Coordinates of C-alpha atoms in Angstrom, one line a residue:
M1 CA -9.3 -60.7 -154.5
S2 CA -6.1 -61.3 -152.6
T3 CA -4.0 -64.4 -153.1
A4 CA -4.8 -65.4 -149.5
A5 CA -8.5 -65.3 -150.3
A6 CA -8.1 -67.1 -153.6
V7 CA -7.0 -70.4 -152.0
S8 CA -8.6 -72.8 -149.6
T9 CA -6.8 -74.3 -146.6
L10 CA -9.1 -77.3 -146.5
P11 CA -7.4 -80.6 -147.5
E12 CA -8.7 -82.0 -150.8
A13 CA -8.6 -85.7 -151.7
G14 CA -5.7 -86.4 -154.1
K15 CA -4.0 -83.1 -153.6
L16 CA -1.3 -81.6 -151.4
H17 CA -2.5 -80.2 -148.1
R18 CA -2.2 -76.5 -147.0
T19 CA -0.7 -77.1 -143.6
I20 CA 2.4 -75.0 -143.2
D21 CA 3.5 -71.3 -143.1
W22 CA 6.8 -69.9 -144.3
T23 CA 8.6 -71.1 -141.2
G24 CA 7.7 -74.7 -142.1
A25 CA 9.3 -74.2 -145.5
F26 CA 12.3 -72.5 -143.9
W27 CA 12.9 -75.6 -141.7
V28 CA 12.4 -78.0 -144.6
A29 CA 15.0 -75.9 -146.6
S30 CA 17.3 -75.7 -143.6
G31 CA 19.2 -78.8 -144.9
V32 CA 20.7 -76.7 -147.7
P33 CA 23.6 -75.1 -145.6
A34 CA 24.9 -78.6 -144.9
L35 CA 25.5 -79.0 -148.7
V36 CA 28.7 -77.0 -148.1
L37 CA 30.2 -80.2 -146.5
F38 CA 29.7 -82.1 -149.8
S39 CA 32.3 -80.2 -151.8
I40 CA 34.3 -77.9 -149.4
G41 CA 37.4 -80.0 -149.9
G42 CA 36.8 -80.5 -153.6
I43 CA 36.5 -76.7 -154.3
A44 CA 39.6 -76.0 -152.3
G45 CA 41.4 -78.7 -154.3
T46 CA 40.3 -76.9 -157.5
V47 CA 40.8 -73.2 -156.8
G48 CA 43.2 -73.2 -153.8
T49 CA 43.3 -70.0 -151.6
L50 CA 40.4 -68.5 -153.6
A51 CA 38.0 -71.1 -152.2
F52 CA 36.5 -68.8 -149.6
A53 CA 35.9 -66.1 -152.2
V54 CA 34.3 -68.6 -154.6
W55 CA 31.8 -69.7 -151.9
I56 CA 30.9 -66.1 -150.9
T57 CA 30.6 -64.9 -154.5
S58 CA 28.4 -67.8 -155.5
M59 CA 26.2 -67.3 -152.4
I60 CA 25.7 -63.6 -153.2
M61 CA 24.7 -64.6 -156.8
G62 CA 22.3 -67.1 -155.5
L63 CA 20.7 -64.6 -153.2
I64 CA 20.2 -62.1 -156.0
Q65 CA 18.7 -64.7 -158.2
S66 CA 16.2 -65.8 -155.5
F67 CA 14.3 -62.5 -156.0
T68 CA 13.3 -63.6 -159.5
Y69 CA 12.2 -67.0 -158.2
A70 CA 10.2 -65.3 -155.4
E71 CA 8.3 -63.3 -157.9
I72 CA 7.4 -66.1 -160.3
A73 CA 6.5 -68.4 -157.4
G74 CA 3.9 -65.9 -156.2
L75 CA 2.1 -66.1 -159.6
F76 CA 1.1 -69.7 -158.9
P77 CA -0.5 -70.1 -155.4
N78 CA -2.0 -73.5 -156.4
K79 CA 1.2 -75.1 -157.7
S80 CA 4.0 -77.0 -155.9
G81 CA 7.3 -78.3 -157.0
G82 CA 9.5 -75.2 -156.9
A83 CA 11.0 -72.6 -159.3
S84 CA 11.4 -75.0 -162.2
I85 CA 7.6 -75.5 -162.3
Y86 CA 6.9 -71.8 -162.2
G87 CA 9.5 -71.0 -164.8
A88 CA 8.4 -73.8 -167.1
S89 CA 5.0 -72.2 -167.3
A90 CA 6.7 -69.2 -169.0
W91 CA 8.4 -71.3 -171.7
V92 CA 5.5 -73.6 -172.5
R93 CA 4.1 -70.8 -174.7
Y94 CA 7.1 -70.8 -177.0
A95 CA 8.5 -74.3 -177.1
K96 CA 6.6 -77.1 -175.5
P97 CA 9.6 -79.4 -174.8
I98 CA 11.5 -76.6 -173.0
A99 CA 8.9 -76.6 -170.1
P100 CA 9.5 -80.3 -169.1
L101 CA 13.2 -79.8 -169.7
S102 CA 13.3 -77.2 -167.0
V103 CA 11.4 -79.5 -164.6
W104 CA 13.5 -82.6 -165.4
C105 CA 16.8 -80.7 -165.1
N106 CA 15.8 -79.4 -161.7
W107 CA 14.8 -82.9 -160.6
F108 CA 18.0 -84.7 -161.7
A109 CA 20.0 -81.8 -160.1
W110 CA 18.3 -82.1 -156.7
S111 CA 17.5 -85.8 -156.5
P112 CA 21.2 -87.0 -156.3
V113 CA 21.5 -85.2 -153.0
L114 CA 19.9 -88.3 -151.6
S115 CA 22.5 -90.7 -152.9
L116 CA 25.5 -88.4 -152.4
G117 CA 24.4 -87.5 -148.9
C118 CA 23.8 -91.1 -148.0
S119 CA 27.3 -92.1 -149.3
I120 CA 29.0 -89.5 -147.0
A121 CA 26.8 -90.4 -144.0
A122 CA 27.5 -94.1 -144.6
A123 CA 31.3 -93.3 -144.5
Y124 CA 30.9 -91.6 -141.1
I125 CA 29.0 -94.6 -139.7
L126 CA 31.6 -97.0 -141.1
N127 CA 34.4 -94.8 -139.6
A128 CA 32.7 -95.0 -136.2
L129 CA 32.0 -98.7 -136.3
A130 CA 35.0 -100.1 -138.2
P131 CA 37.7 -97.4 -138.3
V132 CA 40.8 -97.7 -140.5
P133 CA 43.8 -97.2 -138.2
A134 CA 46.0 -94.2 -138.8
V135 CA 49.6 -94.7 -140.0
D136 CA 51.0 -93.4 -136.8
S137 CA 48.5 -95.2 -134.5
A138 CA 49.6 -97.5 -131.6
A139 CA 47.9 -100.4 -133.4
V140 CA 50.0 -100.0 -136.5
T141 CA 53.2 -99.6 -134.4
G142 CA 52.4 -102.8 -132.5
W143 CA 51.7 -104.7 -135.7
L144 CA 54.9 -103.6 -137.2
A145 CA 56.8 -104.7 -134.1
E146 CA 55.5 -108.2 -134.4
N147 CA 55.3 -108.6 -138.2
G148 CA 57.5 -105.9 -139.8
A149 CA 60.6 -108.0 -140.1
A150 CA 58.8 -110.6 -142.2
L151 CA 57.6 -108.0 -144.7
T152 CA 59.4 -108.0 -148.1
V153 CA 58.3 -104.5 -149.1
P154 CA 60.6 -101.4 -148.7
D155 CA 60.7 -99.8 -145.3
A156 CA 58.8 -96.7 -146.6
E157 CA 55.9 -99.0 -147.5
K158 CA 55.7 -101.0 -144.4
A159 CA 53.4 -98.7 -142.5
A160 CA 50.9 -98.7 -145.4
A161 CA 51.1 -102.6 -145.4
A162 CA 50.3 -102.6 -141.7
V163 CA 47.3 -100.3 -142.3
T164 CA 46.0 -102.6 -145.0
A165 CA 46.4 -105.7 -142.8
L166 CA 44.6 -104.0 -139.9
T167 CA 41.7 -102.6 -142.0
P168 CA 38.4 -104.3 -141.0
T169 CA 37.1 -106.6 -143.7
I170 CA 33.8 -104.7 -144.0
R171 CA 35.7 -101.7 -145.3
T172 CA 36.8 -103.6 -148.4
W173 CA 33.9 -106.1 -148.8
T174 CA 31.6 -105.8 -151.7
F175 CA 28.7 -107.9 -152.8
F176 CA 29.0 -106.9 -156.5
Q177 CA 31.1 -104.3 -158.4
T178 CA 31.6 -103.4 -162.1
T179 CA 32.4 -100.5 -164.3
L180 CA 29.9 -98.4 -166.3
G181 CA 31.6 -96.1 -168.8
P182 CA 33.5 -93.3 -166.9
V183 CA 32.3 -94.5 -163.4
S184 CA 32.4 -97.5 -161.2
L185 CA 29.5 -99.3 -159.4
S186 CA 29.7 -101.1 -156.1
L187 CA 27.2 -102.8 -153.8
N188 CA 29.5 -102.4 -150.8
A189 CA 28.9 -101.9 -147.1
A190 CA 28.5 -98.1 -147.6
F191 CA 25.8 -98.8 -150.2
F192 CA 23.7 -100.9 -147.8
I193 CA 24.0 -98.4 -144.9
G194 CA 23.1 -95.6 -147.3
A195 CA 20.0 -97.6 -148.5
I196 CA 18.8 -97.9 -144.9
L197 CA 19.2 -94.1 -144.4
M198 CA 17.1 -93.5 -147.6
L199 CA 14.3 -95.7 -146.3
V200 CA 14.3 -93.8 -143.0
T201 CA 14.0 -90.5 -144.9
F202 CA 11.2 -92.0 -146.9
A203 CA 9.4 -93.0 -143.7
V204 CA 9.6 -89.4 -142.4
Q205 CA 8.4 -87.9 -145.7
H206 CA 5.4 -90.3 -145.8
R207 CA 3.7 -88.3 -143.1
G208 CA 3.3 -85.3 -145.3
I209 CA 4.8 -81.8 -145.3
L210 CA 3.6 -80.8 -141.8
G211 CA 5.2 -83.8 -140.2
T212 CA 8.3 -83.4 -142.2
A213 CA 8.6 -79.7 -141.2
K214 CA 8.2 -80.6 -137.5
V215 CA 11.0 -83.2 -137.6
Q216 CA 13.3 -81.0 -139.6
K217 CA 12.8 -78.1 -137.2
Y218 CA 14.5 -80.0 -134.3
I219 CA 17.1 -81.6 -136.5
G220 CA 17.8 -78.2 -138.1
L221 CA 18.4 -76.5 -134.8
T222 CA 20.7 -79.3 -133.7
V223 CA 22.8 -78.9 -136.9
I224 CA 22.6 -75.2 -137.6
V225 CA 23.8 -74.1 -134.2
P226 CA 27.0 -76.1 -134.2
M227 CA 27.7 -74.9 -137.8
L228 CA 27.4 -71.4 -136.6
I229 CA 29.7 -72.1 -133.6
V230 CA 32.3 -73.6 -136.0
G231 CA 32.0 -70.6 -138.2
V232 CA 32.4 -68.0 -135.3
V233 CA 34.6 -69.6 -132.6
P234 CA 37.9 -69.5 -134.6
L235 CA 37.3 -65.8 -135.4
V236 CA 36.8 -65.1 -131.7
T237 CA 39.7 -67.2 -130.4
G238 CA 42.1 -66.0 -133.0
T239 CA 43.0 -69.4 -134.4
V240 CA 42.4 -68.1 -138.0
N241 CA 45.7 -67.8 -139.7
W242 CA 45.3 -64.9 -142.2
S243 CA 48.3 -66.0 -144.2
N244 CA 46.1 -69.0 -145.4
F245 CA 44.3 -66.6 -147.7
S246 CA 47.2 -65.6 -149.8
P247 CA 48.4 -65.5 -152.5
L248 CA 45.0 -65.0 -154.1
V249 CA 45.8 -67.0 -157.3
P250 CA 44.5 -70.3 -158.6
L251 CA 46.3 -73.5 -158.2
A252 CA 48.8 -74.6 -160.9
T253 CA 47.5 -78.1 -160.7
P254 CA 44.3 -79.4 -159.1
Y255 CA 44.8 -80.9 -155.6
V256 CA 48.5 -79.8 -155.4
A257 CA 49.2 -77.0 -153.0
E258 CA 51.3 -75.0 -155.5
P259 CA 50.2 -71.4 -156.6
G260 CA 49.5 -70.9 -160.3
S261 CA 48.7 -67.8 -162.2
W262 CA 45.7 -65.9 -163.8
N263 CA 46.1 -67.5 -167.2
I264 CA 43.5 -69.6 -169.1
A265 CA 44.2 -72.7 -167.1
G266 CA 43.9 -70.7 -163.8
W267 CA 40.6 -69.1 -164.9
T268 CA 39.3 -72.6 -166.0
L269 CA 39.9 -73.9 -162.5
V270 CA 38.2 -70.9 -160.9
L271 CA 35.2 -71.3 -163.2
G272 CA 35.1 -75.0 -162.3
G273 CA 34.9 -74.0 -158.6
M274 CA 32.1 -71.5 -159.3
F275 CA 30.3 -74.3 -161.3
I276 CA 30.3 -76.8 -158.5
A277 CA 29.6 -74.3 -155.7
A278 CA 26.4 -73.3 -157.5
W279 CA 25.0 -76.7 -156.8
S280 CA 25.1 -75.9 -153.1
T281 CA 24.7 -72.2 -152.7
Y282 CA 21.7 -71.8 -155.0
G283 CA 19.9 -74.6 -153.4
F284 CA 17.8 -72.7 -150.9
E285 CA 15.4 -71.9 -153.8
T286 CA 13.8 -75.2 -152.7
A287 CA 12.0 -73.1 -150.0
V288 CA 9.4 -72.2 -152.7
C289 CA 8.7 -75.8 -153.6
Y290 CA 5.7 -75.7 -151.2
T291 CA 3.5 -72.9 -152.5
S292 CA 0.4 -75.1 -152.8
E293 CA 1.0 -76.3 -149.2
F294 CA 1.3 -72.7 -147.7
R295 CA -1.7 -71.5 -145.7
D296 CA -1.2 -68.0 -147.2
P297 CA 1.1 -68.3 -150.3
G298 CA 0.9 -64.6 -151.0
K299 CA 2.8 -63.8 -147.8
D300 CA 4.6 -67.0 -147.1
T301 CA 6.4 -67.5 -150.4
F302 CA 8.7 -64.5 -150.3
K303 CA 9.4 -64.9 -146.6
A304 CA 10.4 -68.5 -147.0
I305 CA 13.0 -68.0 -149.7
F306 CA 14.3 -64.7 -148.3
F307 CA 15.0 -65.9 -144.8
S308 CA 16.3 -69.2 -146.1
G309 CA 18.7 -67.2 -148.3
L310 CA 19.9 -65.1 -145.3
L311 CA 20.6 -68.3 -143.3
C312 CA 22.6 -69.7 -146.3
L313 CA 24.5 -66.4 -146.8
A314 CA 25.7 -66.6 -143.2
L315 CA 26.7 -70.3 -143.2
F316 CA 28.1 -70.5 -146.7
S317 CA 30.3 -67.5 -146.0
L318 CA 31.4 -68.3 -142.4
V319 CA 32.1 -72.1 -142.6
P320 CA 34.4 -72.2 -145.7
F321 CA 36.2 -69.0 -144.5
T322 CA 37.0 -70.5 -141.1
F323 CA 37.8 -73.9 -142.5
Q324 CA 40.4 -72.4 -144.8
G325 CA 41.7 -69.9 -142.1
V326 CA 42.3 -72.7 -139.6
L327 CA 43.3 -75.7 -141.8
G328 CA 45.2 -73.9 -144.5
L329 CA 45.5 -75.1 -148.1
D330 CA 47.5 -78.2 -147.1
G331 CA 44.8 -79.2 -144.5
M332 CA 42.0 -78.6 -147.0
L333 CA 43.6 -80.9 -149.5
E334 CA 43.9 -83.9 -147.2
T335 CA 41.9 -86.9 -148.4
P336 CA 39.4 -87.0 -145.4
I337 CA 38.4 -83.4 -146.1
V338 CA 38.1 -83.9 -149.9
D339 CA 35.9 -87.0 -149.6
G340 CA 34.0 -85.5 -146.6
S341 CA 34.8 -88.3 -144.1
G342 CA 37.1 -86.2 -142.0
V343 CA 35.1 -82.9 -141.8
A344 CA 33.8 -83.7 -138.3
A345 CA 37.3 -84.2 -136.9
A346 CA 38.4 -81.0 -138.5
M347 CA 35.5 -79.1 -136.9
A348 CA 36.4 -80.5 -133.5
H349 CA 40.0 -79.3 -134.0
M350 CA 38.7 -75.9 -135.0
V351 CA 36.8 -75.4 -131.7
G352 CA 39.5 -76.9 -129.6
G353 CA 37.5 -80.1 -128.7
G354 CA 38.9 -83.5 -127.9
Q355 CA 37.7 -87.0 -128.7
I356 CA 34.3 -86.5 -127.0
V357 CA 33.6 -83.3 -128.9
E358 CA 34.7 -85.1 -132.1
S359 CA 32.3 -88.0 -131.4
I360 CA 29.4 -85.5 -130.9
L361 CA 30.3 -83.7 -134.1
V362 CA 30.3 -87.0 -136.0
M363 CA 26.7 -87.5 -134.8
L364 CA 25.8 -84.0 -135.7
M365 CA 27.3 -84.5 -139.2
I366 CA 25.2 -87.5 -139.7
L367 CA 22.1 -85.5 -138.6
A368 CA 23.2 -82.7 -141.0
L369 CA 23.3 -85.2 -143.9
M370 CA 19.9 -86.6 -142.9
L371 CA 18.6 -83.0 -143.0
C372 CA 20.0 -82.7 -146.5
L373 CA 18.3 -86.0 -147.5
M374 CA 14.9 -84.9 -146.2
T375 CA 15.2 -81.5 -147.9
A376 CA 16.1 -83.2 -151.2
M377 CA 13.3 -85.8 -151.1
A378 CA 10.7 -83.2 -150.1
G379 CA 11.6 -80.8 -152.9
S380 CA 12.4 -83.2 -155.7
S381 CA 9.4 -85.4 -155.2
R382 CA 7.1 -82.4 -155.4
T383 CA 8.8 -81.4 -158.6
L384 CA 7.9 -84.7 -160.1
Y385 CA 4.4 -84.5 -158.7
Q386 CA 3.6 -81.1 -160.1
G387 CA 5.2 -81.9 -163.4
S388 CA 2.8 -84.8 -163.7
V389 CA -0.2 -82.7 -162.7
D390 CA 0.7 -80.1 -165.3
G391 CA 1.0 -82.6 -168.1
W392 CA 4.8 -82.7 -168.6
L393 CA 5.8 -85.9 -166.8
P394 CA 4.2 -89.4 -166.6
R395 CA 0.7 -89.5 -165.1
Y396 CA 1.4 -92.1 -162.3
L397 CA 3.5 -89.4 -160.5
S398 CA 0.5 -87.3 -159.7
H399 CA -0.7 -89.6 -156.8
V400 CA -0.7 -88.5 -153.2
N401 CA -1.5 -90.5 -150.0
E402 CA -3.9 -89.6 -147.2
H403 CA -1.3 -87.3 -145.6
G404 CA -0.9 -85.3 -148.8
A405 CA 2.5 -86.8 -149.6
P406 CA 3.4 -87.5 -153.2
T407 CA 4.4 -91.1 -152.5
R408 CA 4.8 -92.4 -156.1
A409 CA 7.2 -89.5 -156.8
M410 CA 9.0 -90.4 -153.6
W411 CA 9.3 -94.1 -154.6
T412 CA 10.7 -92.9 -158.0
D413 CA 13.3 -90.8 -156.2
L414 CA 14.1 -93.8 -154.0
V415 CA 14.6 -96.3 -156.8
V416 CA 16.6 -94.0 -159.0
N417 CA 18.9 -93.0 -156.1
L418 CA 19.6 -96.6 -155.1
F419 CA 21.2 -97.0 -158.4
V420 CA 23.1 -93.7 -158.2
L421 CA 24.1 -94.6 -154.6
A422 CA 25.9 -97.7 -155.9
I423 CA 28.0 -95.3 -158.1
A424 CA 28.6 -92.7 -155.5
C425 CA 29.8 -95.3 -153.0
A426 CA 32.3 -96.8 -155.4
D427 CA 35.1 -94.1 -155.3
A428 CA 35.7 -90.4 -155.2
T429 CA 36.0 -90.1 -159.0
S430 CA 32.5 -91.6 -159.4
F431 CA 31.1 -89.3 -156.6
F432 CA 32.3 -86.1 -158.3
F433 CA 31.2 -87.3 -161.7
I434 CA 27.6 -87.7 -160.4
L435 CA 27.9 -84.3 -158.7
A436 CA 29.1 -82.6 -161.9
V437 CA 26.5 -84.2 -164.2
S438 CA 23.7 -83.3 -161.8
N439 CA 25.0 -79.7 -161.7
C440 CA 24.8 -79.5 -165.5
G441 CA 21.1 -80.1 -165.0
Y442 CA 21.0 -77.4 -162.3
I443 CA 22.6 -74.8 -164.5
I444 CA 20.3 -75.5 -167.4
F445 CA 17.3 -75.2 -165.0
N446 CA 18.8 -72.0 -163.6
F447 CA 19.3 -70.5 -167.0
L448 CA 15.7 -71.2 -168.1
N449 CA 14.1 -70.0 -164.9
L450 CA 16.1 -66.7 -164.5
N451 CA 15.0 -65.8 -168.1
A452 CA 11.4 -67.0 -167.2
G453 CA 11.3 -63.9 -164.9
W454 CA 11.2 -61.4 -167.7
I455 CA 9.1 -63.6 -170.0
H456 CA 6.4 -63.8 -167.3
R457 CA 6.6 -60.0 -166.9
M458 CA 5.8 -59.6 -170.6
D459 CA 3.2 -62.4 -171.0
S460 CA 1.6 -62.3 -167.6
G461 CA 2.0 -58.7 -166.6
H462 CA -1.8 -58.5 -165.9
I463 CA -1.7 -61.2 -163.2
P464 CA -1.4 -59.8 -159.7
R465 CA 1.9 -60.5 -158.0
P466 CA 2.1 -60.8 -154.2
Y467 CA 5.7 -59.9 -154.5
K468 CA 7.3 -58.0 -157.4
A469 CA 11.1 -58.0 -157.6
P470 CA 12.9 -54.8 -158.3
T471 CA 13.6 -54.6 -162.0
I472 CA 17.3 -54.2 -161.5
L473 CA 17.4 -57.6 -159.7
L474 CA 15.4 -59.2 -162.5
V475 CA 17.9 -57.8 -165.0
L476 CA 20.8 -59.0 -162.9
G477 CA 19.2 -62.4 -162.7
G478 CA 19.1 -62.6 -166.5
C479 CA 22.7 -61.6 -166.8
F480 CA 23.7 -64.2 -164.2
A481 CA 21.9 -66.8 -166.3
F482 CA 24.5 -66.3 -169.0
L483 CA 27.4 -66.2 -166.4
N484 CA 26.2 -69.5 -165.1
A485 CA 26.3 -70.8 -168.7
V486 CA 30.0 -69.9 -168.7
F487 CA 30.5 -71.8 -165.5
M488 CA 28.9 -74.8 -167.0
G489 CA 30.7 -74.7 -170.4
A490 CA 34.1 -74.0 -168.8
G491 CA 33.9 -75.7 -165.4
A492 CA 32.2 -79.1 -165.9
K493 CA 35.3 -80.5 -167.6
V494 CA 37.4 -79.6 -164.4
W495 CA 35.5 -82.4 -162.6
N496 CA 35.3 -84.9 -165.4
P497 CA 36.2 -84.7 -169.1
T498 CA 32.9 -86.1 -170.1
A499 CA 30.7 -84.4 -167.5
L500 CA 29.3 -81.7 -169.7
W501 CA 28.3 -84.0 -172.5
A502 CA 26.9 -86.6 -170.1
G503 CA 24.8 -83.8 -168.5
I504 CA 23.5 -82.6 -171.9
V505 CA 22.6 -86.2 -172.9
T506 CA 20.9 -86.7 -169.5
A507 CA 18.9 -83.5 -170.0
A508 CA 17.7 -84.7 -173.4
L509 CA 16.3 -87.9 -172.1
I510 CA 13.1 -86.0 -171.0
V511 CA 12.1 -85.2 -174.6
P512 CA 10.7 -88.7 -175.6
V513 CA 9.1 -89.0 -172.1
F514 CA 7.3 -85.7 -172.6
C515 CA 6.3 -86.6 -176.2
Y516 CA 4.7 -89.8 -175.0
R517 CA 2.7 -88.1 -172.2
H518 CA 1.6 -85.0 -174.2
Y519 CA 1.0 -86.4 -177.7
I520 CA 0.0 -90.0 -177.0
Q521 CA -1.6 -90.0 -173.5
D522 CA -3.1 -86.4 -173.6
R523 CA -3.6 -86.1 -177.4
G524 CA -1.7 -82.8 -177.6
R525 CA -3.7 -81.0 -175.0
F526 CA -2.5 -79.7 -171.6
P527 CA -4.6 -80.2 -168.5
E528 CA -7.2 -77.4 -167.9
Q529 CA -5.8 -76.6 -164.5
M530 CA -2.4 -75.9 -166.0
L531 CA -3.9 -73.5 -168.5
A532 CA -6.1 -71.9 -165.9
D533 CA -3.0 -71.1 -163.8
L534 CA -1.7 -69.1 -166.7
G535 CA -5.0 -67.3 -167.1
I536 CA -5.8 -69.1 -170.4
A537 CA -9.3 -70.3 -171.0
P538 CA -9.8 -73.8 -172.4
G539 CA -9.4 -73.7 -176.2
A540 CA -8.0 -70.2 -176.2
R541 CA -4.8 -69.4 -178.0
M542 CA -1.6 -68.8 -175.9
E543 CA -0.3 -65.2 -176.5
R544 CA 3.4 -64.8 -177.2
K545 CA 4.1 -61.2 -176.3
A546 CA 7.9 -61.7 -176.1
G547 CA 8.1 -62.5 -179.8
I548 CA 11.4 -64.0 -180.9
L549 CA 13.3 -63.0 -177.7
P550 CA 12.9 -66.3 -175.9
Y551 CA 14.3 -68.2 -179.0
L552 CA 17.2 -65.8 -179.3
T553 CA 17.9 -66.3 -175.6
L554 CA 18.0 -70.1 -176.0
G555 CA 20.4 -69.8 -179.0
A556 CA 22.6 -67.4 -177.1
G557 CA 22.7 -69.6 -174.1
A558 CA 23.8 -72.6 -176.1
A559 CA 26.4 -70.6 -177.9
V560 CA 27.9 -69.3 -174.6
V561 CA 28.2 -72.9 -173.2
L562 CA 30.0 -74.1 -176.4
I563 CA 32.3 -71.1 -176.7
A564 CA 33.3 -71.2 -173.0
N565 CA 34.0 -74.9 -173.4
W566 CA 36.2 -74.2 -176.4
I567 CA 38.1 -71.2 -174.9
F568 CA 38.8 -72.5 -171.3
T569 CA 41.1 -75.5 -171.0
I570 CA 43.4 -76.8 -168.3

């Protein structure tokens, strides 16, 4: 029996609805390319002229890895939630807590896209409604003419004092602020604007996956086309300065435009760049989050992730390349590029546009970020939902509404991200701390799922596969799992000294949650449907054909992270 014949397209009460084909998932995943805007300045500030190469290399790795995800997704036509769910099913035979660890790490990697995206979008809205005057603006010049003589600060600081005096109160106002360990927390204007954007995203998602896909199709076209234009026009018009790509060496010091060398410190910065780039470039794997909502999962699953990968390969290669080629390293290190608030102005400059073009691009940037938000909520909420259905996460998350939307999982996403938003809106240090910690989760998930490919081959080789990845790509994926572990061990510290350990602690939080669900609520038994998806009859013993290999893999992965963290230092 074919996979297409094995599933029903009729909506069932309490379950997700089969209402989309691969194009629907493609449009839902079309928000991923806009993730380049989150860290395009941060990566340039870390690796310097190597930034374009970091983006392209990371994207190629992500595309190769996606073939493993496409294969294991095809094994489960009745599941949703993405690669972490499908990979977790391989590990559950060998170590029960590893399965929910994969799901949890994928969720807390993807979910902060909501808060981080909202913080950048809020910054754009604030810049439009209450802009901070530039140092060389007419407003600053006029203010100094009237008040400059009365200032008691040195002449070199008078312009900055004028900017401070002319900055709208809303830009510095905060209802509440405090410090939490290595980060700050602030309920400022950006927080409240971001919260409104989250609620708008929730309202769109509430209509179910078909309604979400329709909305994202039009937003996606509105955003993707301008990104392609920005990526291509500078190449056609000759505004790319090829000297901006040399010398190909790391920076001597982060965020200082001074060439370094290929020593331990230089390699550490490069690995830090590869670490944070992975959070964006690997993200198109979210296209397989909707397997149980495909009308024909056997055909739609591979097409969704493959064509999403091609789109990302184009945009993640073109946009960073032309940004660097036009702006140069000094331009990439300017504060508005690093924090994301000045990317639209830079894009307008790159295509030769004036103030009107810049205003249009600001609106498109906000739409791009909204696209990211909807992609993140759609994928991460389904990860929570399916994790609950499979017996790994709390039961309350398995509820869906009449449209087939996992609303309780979405509310969980919303509440958690309101807290994270308050951190992300505080300052750039807190923003990149959240980004680094969430990416630790993403690398852990990535490691487990790339190795799940060969585990499924060994344990579930008898189950028909709508798509079977070439063995060489499966092997490469397994090798990349360990390379990503190096990125995490060496690179997380580049963004924050405590990011690696904070990420590991955050990952470990799922263990007591799983133990409560599995051993107390479910009395040590998994739901029958989860076992049926693995081809295991109720009461039957789980075969472990891979022997000790999965355990050796886990030990080797942990060792690689720790050794890389010890060897590579700044």
